[in-house]
CSV table of C-alpha atoms and ligand atoms in Angstrom, one decimal:
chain,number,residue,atom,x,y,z
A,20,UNK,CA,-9.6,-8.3,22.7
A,21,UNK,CA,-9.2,-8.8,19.1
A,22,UNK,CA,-6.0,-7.5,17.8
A,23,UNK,CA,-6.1,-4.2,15.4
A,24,UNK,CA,-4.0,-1.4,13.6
A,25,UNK,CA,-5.3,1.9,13.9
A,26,UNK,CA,-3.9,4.8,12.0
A,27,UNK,CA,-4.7,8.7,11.8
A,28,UNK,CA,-1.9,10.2,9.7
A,29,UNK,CA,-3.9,13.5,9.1
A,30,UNK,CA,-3.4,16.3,11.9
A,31,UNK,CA,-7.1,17.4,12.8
A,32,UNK,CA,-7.3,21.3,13.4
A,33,UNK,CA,-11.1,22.7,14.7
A,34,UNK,CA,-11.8,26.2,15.6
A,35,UNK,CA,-14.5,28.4,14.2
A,36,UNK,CA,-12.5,31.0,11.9
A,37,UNK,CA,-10.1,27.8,11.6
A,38,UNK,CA,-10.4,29.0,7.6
A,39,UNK,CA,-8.3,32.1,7.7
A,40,UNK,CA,-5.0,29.8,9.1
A,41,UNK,CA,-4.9,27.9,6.3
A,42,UNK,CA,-2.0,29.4,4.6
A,43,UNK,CA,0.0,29.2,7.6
A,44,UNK,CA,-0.6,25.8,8.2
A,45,UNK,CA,0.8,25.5,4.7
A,46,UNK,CA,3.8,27.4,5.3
A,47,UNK,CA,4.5,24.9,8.3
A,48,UNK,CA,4.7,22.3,5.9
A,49,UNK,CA,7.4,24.4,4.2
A,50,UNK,CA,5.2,25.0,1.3
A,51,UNK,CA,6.4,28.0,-1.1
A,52,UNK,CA,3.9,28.0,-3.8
A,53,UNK,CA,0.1,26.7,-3.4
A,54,UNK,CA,-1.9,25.2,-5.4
A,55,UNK,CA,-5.8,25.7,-4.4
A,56,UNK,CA,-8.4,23.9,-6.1
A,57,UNK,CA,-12.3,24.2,-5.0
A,58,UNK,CA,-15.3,24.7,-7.3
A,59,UNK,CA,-17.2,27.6,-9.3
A,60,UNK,CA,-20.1,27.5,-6.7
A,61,UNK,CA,-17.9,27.7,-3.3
A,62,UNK,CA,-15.6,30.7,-5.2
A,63,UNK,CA,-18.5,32.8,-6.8
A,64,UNK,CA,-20.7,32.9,-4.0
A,65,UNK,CA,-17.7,34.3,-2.1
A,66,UNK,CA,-17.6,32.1,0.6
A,67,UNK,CA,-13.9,31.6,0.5
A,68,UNK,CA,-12.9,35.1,1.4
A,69,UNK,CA,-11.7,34.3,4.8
A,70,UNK,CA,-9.6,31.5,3.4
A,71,UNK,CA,-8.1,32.9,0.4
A,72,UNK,CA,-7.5,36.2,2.3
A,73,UNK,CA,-4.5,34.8,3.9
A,74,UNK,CA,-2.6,34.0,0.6
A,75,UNK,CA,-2.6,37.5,-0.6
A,76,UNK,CA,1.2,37.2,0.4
A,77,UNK,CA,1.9,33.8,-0.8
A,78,UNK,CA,2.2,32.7,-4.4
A,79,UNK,CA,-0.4,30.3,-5.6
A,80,UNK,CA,-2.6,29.5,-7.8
A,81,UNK,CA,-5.6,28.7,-8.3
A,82,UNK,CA,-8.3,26.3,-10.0
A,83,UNK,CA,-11.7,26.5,-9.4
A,84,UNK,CA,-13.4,24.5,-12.6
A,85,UNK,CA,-13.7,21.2,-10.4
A,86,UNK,CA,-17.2,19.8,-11.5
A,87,UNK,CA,-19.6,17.7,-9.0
A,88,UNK,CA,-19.2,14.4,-11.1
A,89,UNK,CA,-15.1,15.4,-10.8
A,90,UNK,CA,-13.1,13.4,-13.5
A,91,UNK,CA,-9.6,12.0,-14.6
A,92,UNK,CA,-9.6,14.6,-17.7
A,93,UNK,CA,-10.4,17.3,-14.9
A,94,UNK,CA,-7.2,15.7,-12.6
A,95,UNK,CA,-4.9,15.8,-15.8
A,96,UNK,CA,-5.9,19.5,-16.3
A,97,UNK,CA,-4.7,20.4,-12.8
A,98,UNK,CA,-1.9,18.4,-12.8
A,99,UNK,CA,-0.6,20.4,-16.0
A,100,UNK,CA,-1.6,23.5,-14.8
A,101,UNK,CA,0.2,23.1,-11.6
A,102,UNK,CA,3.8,21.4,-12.7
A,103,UNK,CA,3.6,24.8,-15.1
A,104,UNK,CA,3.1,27.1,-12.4
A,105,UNK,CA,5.8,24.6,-10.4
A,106,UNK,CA,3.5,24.1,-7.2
A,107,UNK,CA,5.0,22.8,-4.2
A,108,UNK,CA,1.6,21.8,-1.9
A,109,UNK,CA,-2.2,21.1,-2.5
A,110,UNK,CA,-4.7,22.9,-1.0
A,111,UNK,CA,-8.5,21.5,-1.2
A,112,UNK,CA,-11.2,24.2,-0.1
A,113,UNK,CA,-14.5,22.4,-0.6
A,114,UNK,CA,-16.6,18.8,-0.4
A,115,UNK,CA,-15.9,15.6,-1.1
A,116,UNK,CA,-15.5,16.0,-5.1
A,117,UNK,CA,-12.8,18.5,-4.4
A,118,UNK,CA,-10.9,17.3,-2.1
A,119,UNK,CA,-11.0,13.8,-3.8
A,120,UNK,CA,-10.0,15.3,-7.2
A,121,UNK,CA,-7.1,17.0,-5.1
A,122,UNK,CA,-5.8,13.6,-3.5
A,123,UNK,CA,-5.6,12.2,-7.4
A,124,UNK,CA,-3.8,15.5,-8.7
A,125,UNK,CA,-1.4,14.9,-5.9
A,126,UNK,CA,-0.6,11.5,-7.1
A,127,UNK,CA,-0.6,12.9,-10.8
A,128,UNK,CA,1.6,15.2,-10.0
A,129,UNK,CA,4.2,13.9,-7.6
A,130,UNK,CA,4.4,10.2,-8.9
A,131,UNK,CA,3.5,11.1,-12.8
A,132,UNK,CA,2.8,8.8,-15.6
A,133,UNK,CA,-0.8,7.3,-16.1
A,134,UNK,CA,-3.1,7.8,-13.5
A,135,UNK,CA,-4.8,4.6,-14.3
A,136,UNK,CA,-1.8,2.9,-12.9
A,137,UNK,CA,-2.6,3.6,-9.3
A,138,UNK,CA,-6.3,2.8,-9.0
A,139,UNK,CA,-6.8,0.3,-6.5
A,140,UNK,CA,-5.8,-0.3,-3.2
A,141,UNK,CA,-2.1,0.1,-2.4
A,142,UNK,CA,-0.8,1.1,-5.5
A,143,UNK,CA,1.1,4.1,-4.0
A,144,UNK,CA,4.0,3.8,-2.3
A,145,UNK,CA,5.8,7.2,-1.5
A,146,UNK,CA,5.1,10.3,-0.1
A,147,UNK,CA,2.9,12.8,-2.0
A,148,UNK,CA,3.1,16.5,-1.5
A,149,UNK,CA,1.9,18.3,1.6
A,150,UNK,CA,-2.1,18.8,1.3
A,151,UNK,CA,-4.3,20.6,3.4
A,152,UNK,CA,-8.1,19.6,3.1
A,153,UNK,CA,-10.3,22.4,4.2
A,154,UNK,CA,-13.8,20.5,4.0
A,155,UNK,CA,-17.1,23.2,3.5
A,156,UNK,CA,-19.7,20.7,3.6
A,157,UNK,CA,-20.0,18.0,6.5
A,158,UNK,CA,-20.1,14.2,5.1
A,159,UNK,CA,-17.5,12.6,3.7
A,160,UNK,CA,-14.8,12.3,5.5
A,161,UNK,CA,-12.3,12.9,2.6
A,162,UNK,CA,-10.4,15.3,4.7
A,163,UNK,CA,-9.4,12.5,7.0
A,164,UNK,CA,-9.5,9.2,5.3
A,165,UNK,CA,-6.9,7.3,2.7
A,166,UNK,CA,-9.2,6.9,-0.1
A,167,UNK,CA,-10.3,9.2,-3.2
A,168,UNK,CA,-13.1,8.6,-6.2
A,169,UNK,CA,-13.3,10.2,-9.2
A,170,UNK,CA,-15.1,9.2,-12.5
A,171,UNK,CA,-13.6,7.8,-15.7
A,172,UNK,CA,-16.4,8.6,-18.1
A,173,UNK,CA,-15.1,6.8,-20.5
A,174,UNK,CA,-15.5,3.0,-18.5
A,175,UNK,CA,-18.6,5.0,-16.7
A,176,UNK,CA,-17.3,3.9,-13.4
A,177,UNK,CA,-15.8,5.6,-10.6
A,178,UNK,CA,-11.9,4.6,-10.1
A,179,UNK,CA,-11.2,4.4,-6.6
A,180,UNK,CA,-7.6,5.0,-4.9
A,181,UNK,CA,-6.5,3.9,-1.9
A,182,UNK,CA,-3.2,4.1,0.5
A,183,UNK,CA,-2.5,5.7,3.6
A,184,UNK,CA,-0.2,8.5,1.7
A,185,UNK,CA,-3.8,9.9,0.3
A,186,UNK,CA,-4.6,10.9,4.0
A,187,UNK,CA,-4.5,15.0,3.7
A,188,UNK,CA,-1.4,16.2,6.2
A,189,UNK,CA,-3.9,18.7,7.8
A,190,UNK,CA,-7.5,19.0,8.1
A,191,UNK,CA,-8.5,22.6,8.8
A,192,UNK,CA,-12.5,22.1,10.5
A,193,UNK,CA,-13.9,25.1,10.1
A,194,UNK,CA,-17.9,25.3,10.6
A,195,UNK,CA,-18.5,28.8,9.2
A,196,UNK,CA,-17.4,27.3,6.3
A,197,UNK,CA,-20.4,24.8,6.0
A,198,UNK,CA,-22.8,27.9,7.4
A,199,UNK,CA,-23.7,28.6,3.8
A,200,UNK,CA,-24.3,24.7,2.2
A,201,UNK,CA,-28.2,24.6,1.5
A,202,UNK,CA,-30.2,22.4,3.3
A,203,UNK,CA,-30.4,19.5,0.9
A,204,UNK,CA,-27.1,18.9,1.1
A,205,UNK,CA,-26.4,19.7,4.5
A,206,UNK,CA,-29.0,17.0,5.0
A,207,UNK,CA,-27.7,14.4,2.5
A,208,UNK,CA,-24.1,14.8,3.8
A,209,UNK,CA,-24.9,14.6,6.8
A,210,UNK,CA,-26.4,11.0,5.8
A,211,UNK,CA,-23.3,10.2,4.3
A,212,UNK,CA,-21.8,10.7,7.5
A,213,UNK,CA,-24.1,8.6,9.4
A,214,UNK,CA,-23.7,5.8,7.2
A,215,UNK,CA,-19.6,5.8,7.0
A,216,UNK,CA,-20.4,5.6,11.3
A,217,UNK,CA,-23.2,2.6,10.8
A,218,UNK,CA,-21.3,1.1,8.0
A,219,UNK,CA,-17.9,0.9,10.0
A,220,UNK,CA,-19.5,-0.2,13.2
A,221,UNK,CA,-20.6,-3.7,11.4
A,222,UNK,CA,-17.9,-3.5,8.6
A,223,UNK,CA,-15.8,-7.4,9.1
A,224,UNK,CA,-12.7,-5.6,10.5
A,225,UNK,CA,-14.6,-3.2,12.2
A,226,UNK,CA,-13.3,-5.1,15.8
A,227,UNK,CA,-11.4,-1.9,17.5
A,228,UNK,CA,-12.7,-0.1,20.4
A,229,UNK,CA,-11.1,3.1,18.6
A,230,UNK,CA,-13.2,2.9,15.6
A,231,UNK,CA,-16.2,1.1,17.9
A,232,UNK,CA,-16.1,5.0,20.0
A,233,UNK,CA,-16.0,6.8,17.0
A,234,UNK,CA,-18.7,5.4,15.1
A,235,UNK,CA,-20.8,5.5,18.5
A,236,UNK,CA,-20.2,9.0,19.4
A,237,UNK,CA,-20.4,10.6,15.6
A,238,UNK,CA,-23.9,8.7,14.7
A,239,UNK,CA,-25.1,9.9,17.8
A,240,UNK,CA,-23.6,13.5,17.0
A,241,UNK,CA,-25.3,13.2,13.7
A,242,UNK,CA,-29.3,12.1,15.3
A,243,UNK,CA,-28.7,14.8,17.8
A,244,UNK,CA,-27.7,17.9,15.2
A,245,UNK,CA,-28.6,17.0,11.8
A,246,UNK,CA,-32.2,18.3,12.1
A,247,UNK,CA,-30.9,21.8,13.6
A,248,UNK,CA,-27.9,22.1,10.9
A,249,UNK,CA,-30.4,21.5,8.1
A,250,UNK,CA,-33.2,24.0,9.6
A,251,UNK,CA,-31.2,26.3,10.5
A,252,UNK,CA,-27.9,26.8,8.6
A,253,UNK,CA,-26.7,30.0,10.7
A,254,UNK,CA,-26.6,27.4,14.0
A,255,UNK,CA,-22.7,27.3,14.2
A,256,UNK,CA,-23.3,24.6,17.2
A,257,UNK,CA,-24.9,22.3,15.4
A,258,UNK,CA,-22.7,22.8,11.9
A,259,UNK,CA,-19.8,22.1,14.3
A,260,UNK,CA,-21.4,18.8,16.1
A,261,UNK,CA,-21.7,17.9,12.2
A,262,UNK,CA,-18.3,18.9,11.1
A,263,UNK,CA,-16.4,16.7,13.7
A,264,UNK,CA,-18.8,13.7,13.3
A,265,UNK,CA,-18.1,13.9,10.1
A,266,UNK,CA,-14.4,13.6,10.5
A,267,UNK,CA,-14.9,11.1,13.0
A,268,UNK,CA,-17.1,9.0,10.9
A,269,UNK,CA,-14.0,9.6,7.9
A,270,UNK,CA,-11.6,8.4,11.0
A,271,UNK,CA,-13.3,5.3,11.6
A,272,UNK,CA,-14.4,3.9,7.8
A,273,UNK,CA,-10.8,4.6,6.7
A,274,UNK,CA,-9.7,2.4,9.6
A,275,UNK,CA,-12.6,0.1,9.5
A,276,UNK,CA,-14.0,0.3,5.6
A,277,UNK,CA,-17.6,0.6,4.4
A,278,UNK,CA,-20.0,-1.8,3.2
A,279,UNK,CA,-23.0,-2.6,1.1
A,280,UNK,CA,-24.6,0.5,1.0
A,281,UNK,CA,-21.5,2.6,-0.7
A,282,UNK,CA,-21.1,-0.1,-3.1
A,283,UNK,CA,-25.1,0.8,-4.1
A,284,UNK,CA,-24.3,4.6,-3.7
A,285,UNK,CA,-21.0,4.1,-5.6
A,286,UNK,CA,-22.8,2.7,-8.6
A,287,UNK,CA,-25.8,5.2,-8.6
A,288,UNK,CA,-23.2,8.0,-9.0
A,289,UNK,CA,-21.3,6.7,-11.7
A,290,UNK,CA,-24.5,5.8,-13.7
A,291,UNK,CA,-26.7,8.6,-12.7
A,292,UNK,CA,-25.0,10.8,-11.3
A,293,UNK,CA,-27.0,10.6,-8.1
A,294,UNK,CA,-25.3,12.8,-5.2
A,295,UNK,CA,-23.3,10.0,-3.1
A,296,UNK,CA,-25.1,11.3,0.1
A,297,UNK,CA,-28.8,11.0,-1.5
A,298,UNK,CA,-27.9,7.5,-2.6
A,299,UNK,CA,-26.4,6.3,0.4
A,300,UNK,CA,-29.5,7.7,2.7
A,301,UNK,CA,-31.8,5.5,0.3
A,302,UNK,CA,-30.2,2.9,0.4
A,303,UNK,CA,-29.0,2.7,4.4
A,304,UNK,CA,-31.9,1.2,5.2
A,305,UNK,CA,-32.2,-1.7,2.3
A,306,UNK,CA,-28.4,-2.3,3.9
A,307,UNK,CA,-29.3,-2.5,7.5
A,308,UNK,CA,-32.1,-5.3,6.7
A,309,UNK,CA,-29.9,-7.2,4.6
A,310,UNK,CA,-27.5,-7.4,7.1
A,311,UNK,CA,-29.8,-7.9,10.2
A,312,UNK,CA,-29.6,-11.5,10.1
A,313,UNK,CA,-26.4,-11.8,11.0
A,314,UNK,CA,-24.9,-8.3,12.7
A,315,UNK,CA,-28.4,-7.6,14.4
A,316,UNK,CA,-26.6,-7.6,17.7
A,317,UNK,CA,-24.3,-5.0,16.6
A,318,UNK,CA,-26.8,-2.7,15.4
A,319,UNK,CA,-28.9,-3.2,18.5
A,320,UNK,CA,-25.5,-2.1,20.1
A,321,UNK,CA,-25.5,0.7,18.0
A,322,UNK,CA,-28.7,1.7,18.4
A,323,UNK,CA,-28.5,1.8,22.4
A,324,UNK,CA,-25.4,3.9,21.9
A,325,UNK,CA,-26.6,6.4,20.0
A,326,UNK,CA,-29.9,6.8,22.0
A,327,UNK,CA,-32.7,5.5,19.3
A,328,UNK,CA,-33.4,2.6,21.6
A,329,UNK,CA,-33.9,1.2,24.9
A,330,UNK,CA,-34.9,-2.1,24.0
A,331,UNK,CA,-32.6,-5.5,25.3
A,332,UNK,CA,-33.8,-7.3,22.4
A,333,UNK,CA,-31.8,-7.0,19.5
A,334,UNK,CA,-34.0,-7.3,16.7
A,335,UNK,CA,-36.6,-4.3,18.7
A,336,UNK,CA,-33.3,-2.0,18.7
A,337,UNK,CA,-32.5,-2.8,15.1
A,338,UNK,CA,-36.1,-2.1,14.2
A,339,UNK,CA,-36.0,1.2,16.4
A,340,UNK,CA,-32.9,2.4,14.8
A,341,UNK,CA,-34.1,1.8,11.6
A,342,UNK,CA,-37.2,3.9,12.6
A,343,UNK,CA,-34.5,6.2,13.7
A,344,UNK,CA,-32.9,6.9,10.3
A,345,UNK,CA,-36.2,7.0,8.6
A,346,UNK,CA,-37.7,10.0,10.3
A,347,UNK,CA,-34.2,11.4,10.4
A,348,UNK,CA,-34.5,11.6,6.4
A,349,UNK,CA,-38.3,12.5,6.5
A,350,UNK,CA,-37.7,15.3,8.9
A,351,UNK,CA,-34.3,16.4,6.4
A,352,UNK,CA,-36.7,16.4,3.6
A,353,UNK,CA,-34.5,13.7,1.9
A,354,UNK,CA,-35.9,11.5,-0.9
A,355,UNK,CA,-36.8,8.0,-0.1
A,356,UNK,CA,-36.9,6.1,-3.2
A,357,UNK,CA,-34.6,6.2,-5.9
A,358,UNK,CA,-37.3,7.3,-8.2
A,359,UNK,CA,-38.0,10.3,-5.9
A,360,UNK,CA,-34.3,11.1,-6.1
A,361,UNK,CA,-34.4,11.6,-10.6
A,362,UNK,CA,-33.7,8.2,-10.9
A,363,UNK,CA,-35.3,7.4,-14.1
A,364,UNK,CA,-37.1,3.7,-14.4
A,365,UNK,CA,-34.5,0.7,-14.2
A,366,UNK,CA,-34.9,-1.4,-17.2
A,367,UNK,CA,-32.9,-4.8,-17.2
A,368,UNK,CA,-30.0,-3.8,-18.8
A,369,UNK,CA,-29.6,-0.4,-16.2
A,370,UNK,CA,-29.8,-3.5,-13.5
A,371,UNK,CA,-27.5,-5.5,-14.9
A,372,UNK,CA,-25.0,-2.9,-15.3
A,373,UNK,CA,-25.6,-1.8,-12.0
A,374,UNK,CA,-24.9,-5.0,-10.3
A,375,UNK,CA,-21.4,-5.4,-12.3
A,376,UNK,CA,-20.3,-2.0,-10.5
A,377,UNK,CA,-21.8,-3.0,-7.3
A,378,UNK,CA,-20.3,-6.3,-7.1
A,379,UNK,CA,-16.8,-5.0,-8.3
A,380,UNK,CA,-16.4,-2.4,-5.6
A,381,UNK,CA,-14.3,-2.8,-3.1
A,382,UNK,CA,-16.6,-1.5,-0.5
A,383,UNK,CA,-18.7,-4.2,-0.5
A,384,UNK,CA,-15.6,-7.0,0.4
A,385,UNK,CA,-15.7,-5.2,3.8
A,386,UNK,CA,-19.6,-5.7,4.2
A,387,UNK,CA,-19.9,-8.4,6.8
A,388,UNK,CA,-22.5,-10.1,5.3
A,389,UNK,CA,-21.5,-11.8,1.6
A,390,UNK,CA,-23.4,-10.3,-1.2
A,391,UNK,CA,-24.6,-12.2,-4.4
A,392,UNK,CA,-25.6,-10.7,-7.3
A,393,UNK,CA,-29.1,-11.5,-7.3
A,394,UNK,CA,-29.1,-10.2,-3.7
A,395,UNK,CA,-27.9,-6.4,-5.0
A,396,UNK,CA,-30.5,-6.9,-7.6
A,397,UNK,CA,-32.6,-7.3,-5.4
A,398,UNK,CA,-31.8,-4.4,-3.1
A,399,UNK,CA,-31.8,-2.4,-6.0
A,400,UNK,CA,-35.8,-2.8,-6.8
A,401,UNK,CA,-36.5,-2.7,-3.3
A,402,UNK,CA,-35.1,1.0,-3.2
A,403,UNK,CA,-36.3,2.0,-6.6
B,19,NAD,N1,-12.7,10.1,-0.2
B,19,NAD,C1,-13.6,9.8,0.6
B,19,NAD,O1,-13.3,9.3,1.7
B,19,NAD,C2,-15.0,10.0,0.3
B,19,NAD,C3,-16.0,9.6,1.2
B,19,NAD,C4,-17.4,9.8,0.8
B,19,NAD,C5,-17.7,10.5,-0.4
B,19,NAD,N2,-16.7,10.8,-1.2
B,19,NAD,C6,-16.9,11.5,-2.5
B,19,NAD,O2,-17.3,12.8,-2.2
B,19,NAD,C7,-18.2,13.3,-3.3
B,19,NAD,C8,-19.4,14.0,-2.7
B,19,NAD,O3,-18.9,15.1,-1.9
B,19,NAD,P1,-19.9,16.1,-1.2
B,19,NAD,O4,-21.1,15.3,-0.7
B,19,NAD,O5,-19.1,16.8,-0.2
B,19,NAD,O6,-20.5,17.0,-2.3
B,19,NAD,P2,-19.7,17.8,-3.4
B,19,NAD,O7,-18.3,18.1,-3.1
B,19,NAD,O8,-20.0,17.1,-4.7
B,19,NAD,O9,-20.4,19.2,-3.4
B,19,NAD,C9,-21.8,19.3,-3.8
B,19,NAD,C10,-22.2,20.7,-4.1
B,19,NAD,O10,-22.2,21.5,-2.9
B,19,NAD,C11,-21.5,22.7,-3.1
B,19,NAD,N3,-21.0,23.2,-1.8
B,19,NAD,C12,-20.0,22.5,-1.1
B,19,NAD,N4,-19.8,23.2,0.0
B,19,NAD,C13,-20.6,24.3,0.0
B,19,NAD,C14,-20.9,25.3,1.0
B,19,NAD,N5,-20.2,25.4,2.1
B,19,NAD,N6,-21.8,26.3,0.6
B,19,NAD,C15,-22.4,26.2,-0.5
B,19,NAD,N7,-22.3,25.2,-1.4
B,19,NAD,C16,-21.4,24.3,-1.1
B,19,NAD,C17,-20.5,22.5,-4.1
B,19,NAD,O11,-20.1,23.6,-4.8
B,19,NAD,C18,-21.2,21.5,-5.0
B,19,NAD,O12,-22.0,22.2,-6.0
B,19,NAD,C19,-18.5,12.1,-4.1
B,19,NAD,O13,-17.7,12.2,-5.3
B,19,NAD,C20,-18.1,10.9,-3.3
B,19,NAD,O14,-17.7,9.8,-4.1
B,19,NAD,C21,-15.4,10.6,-0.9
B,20,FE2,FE1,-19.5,8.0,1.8
């Protein structure tokens, strides 16, 4: 057996209701005063009530102005806000943009200085504050994993920061939570999930039988629910299935890294501002292909895991998996193309950029095929 280091810093709480414990869980961690951060959406439309009901006794504050495309001027706001209102734990109530934008605040505000300084991996080397990641939509894994993104608009790229003291202390799983996310995005990140668990599988140090189970078992959770979750929202077994493949998914790329296909989905976001799960369900399948000739045998693996094929020959269950994801998307109404998905044409120059943000994310050294440029050019006009 190859050798491997596995690591889960981040205690993984599930219950439905799991919500309304949150500010205990945060008085565990001796927190006194909270900062919460979530967005306009997730606080207006009420759906934090059971959450933020428990708090009425604790002080805290909160923030609820963090924007989809989330930002290092939106970090430095919250950071101010909360060394003012002298905060002592982070609390992140919502998907992957929050609870991103609350990892960076954390390093903001416990390691100060310039945030630029800790973008890239391993740049952090001390204990943040206590954070607890409540998660309301089911994709990303943020709640779990030892990486955040948020934009710099003014290089137009997303800065990415990684180390293992980024790992939330608790993840509260909640499905009622997600009950309310629309179908569009239930669907797309539910696709983001499925490709951390794809990506992972083949990543080049994706050789542990711990990340191996979890990318196995949370695809599989993912072909088996994501239909139901995205037809019918109110389902609380199938936005639960989601939920913990989700984490699981978050589990295993943090261990195990991505690939191609979020280097592809990275770019699209910074430039467009296409959702990451959209993105990355468009271009899973360009990735897969690309990759085929030389981790077709995992992805035949894969496939037979999961249930999409029956076939011995690898390349027949790396076809019938691909045939898998496609009328997964087609049945989540998800776009295919990038110009379905308000991509607008891609002239030379919007390729050209493209490929320098593709080819400078760290994402893609964990791909286990090598990619050139002209080959993410190319992947690029095959998914427009
Ligand atoms: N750190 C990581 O490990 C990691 C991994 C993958 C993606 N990401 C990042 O996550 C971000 C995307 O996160 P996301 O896909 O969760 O979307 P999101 O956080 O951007 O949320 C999208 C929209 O959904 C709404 N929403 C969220 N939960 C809802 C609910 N329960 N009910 C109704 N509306 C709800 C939000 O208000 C928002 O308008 C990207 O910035 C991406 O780079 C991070
Ligand atoms: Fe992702």
């Amino acid at each position: 057996m190859n050798p491997f280091v596995f690591h889960v810093p981040t205690k993984i709480a599930f219950a439905e209701g799991a919500g309304s414990s949150t500010c205990e869980i945060v008085k565990e961690l001796a927190g006194n005063k909270a900062l919460i951060i979530t967005d306009k959406p997730l606080l207006e439309g009420g759906y934090l009530t059971s959450v933020l009901e428990g708090f009425e006794d604790m002080p805290h504050v909160i923030f609820s102005d963090v924007p989809s495309d989330s930002d290092v001027d939106c970090v430095n706001t919250i950071a101010e806000l909360a060394r003012t209102e002298e905060c002592d734990c982070i609390v992140a109530i919502g998907g992957g943009s929050v609870m991103d934008t609350a990892k960076v605040v954390n390093i903001c505000l416990t390691l100060g200085g310039e945030i630029l300084e800790y973008q890239g991996l391993n740049n952090i080397a001390e204990q943040l504050l206590p954070l607890v990641a409540v998660p309301t939509t089911a994709g990303t894994g943020s709640e779990v994993s030892m990486v955040a993104m948020v934009k710099d608009h003014t290089e137009g790229k997303k800065l990415l920061f990684g180390s293992r003291y980024l790992a939330p202390s608790v993840a509260i799983l909640d499905p009622l939570l997600t009950v309310s996310l629309p179908p569009k995005l239930t669907a797309a990140t539910g696709l983001d999930a499925l490709t951390h668990a794809i990506e992972s599988y083949v990543a080049v140090i994706s050789n542990s039988v711990f990340t191996d189970s979890l990318c196995t078992d949370s695809a599989r959770m993912v072909f088996e629910n994501l239909r139901t979750a995205t037809k019918n929202g109110a389902d609380i077994e199938a936005r639960s299935q989601m939920l913990v493949a989700s984490t699981m998914a978050g589990v295993a790329f943090t261990n195990s890294g991505v690939g191609v296909v979020h280097a592809l989905a990275h770019s699209m976001g910074a430039k467009f501002g296409t959702h990451h799960g959209i993105a990355n369900s468009i271009f899973l399948p360009h990735g897969i292909l690309f990759n085929m000739d030389i981790a077709a045998e995992r992805y035949a693996r894969l496939a037979r895991m999961v249930g999409v094929s029956k076939s011995t020959k690898d390349l027949t269950a790396t076809k019938d998996l691909l045939d898998a994801i496609e009328q997964l998307c087609i049945d989540c109404g998800l776009p295919r193309r990038l110009r379905d998905a308000g991509v607008p044409e891609l002239n030379n120059s919007d390729i050209e950029e493209l490929v320098v943000l593709a080819v400078s994310d760290p994402a893609i050294m964990f791909n286990p095929k090598d990619c050139s440029e002209k080959d993410i050019q190319e992947l690029y006009e095959r998914a427009y």
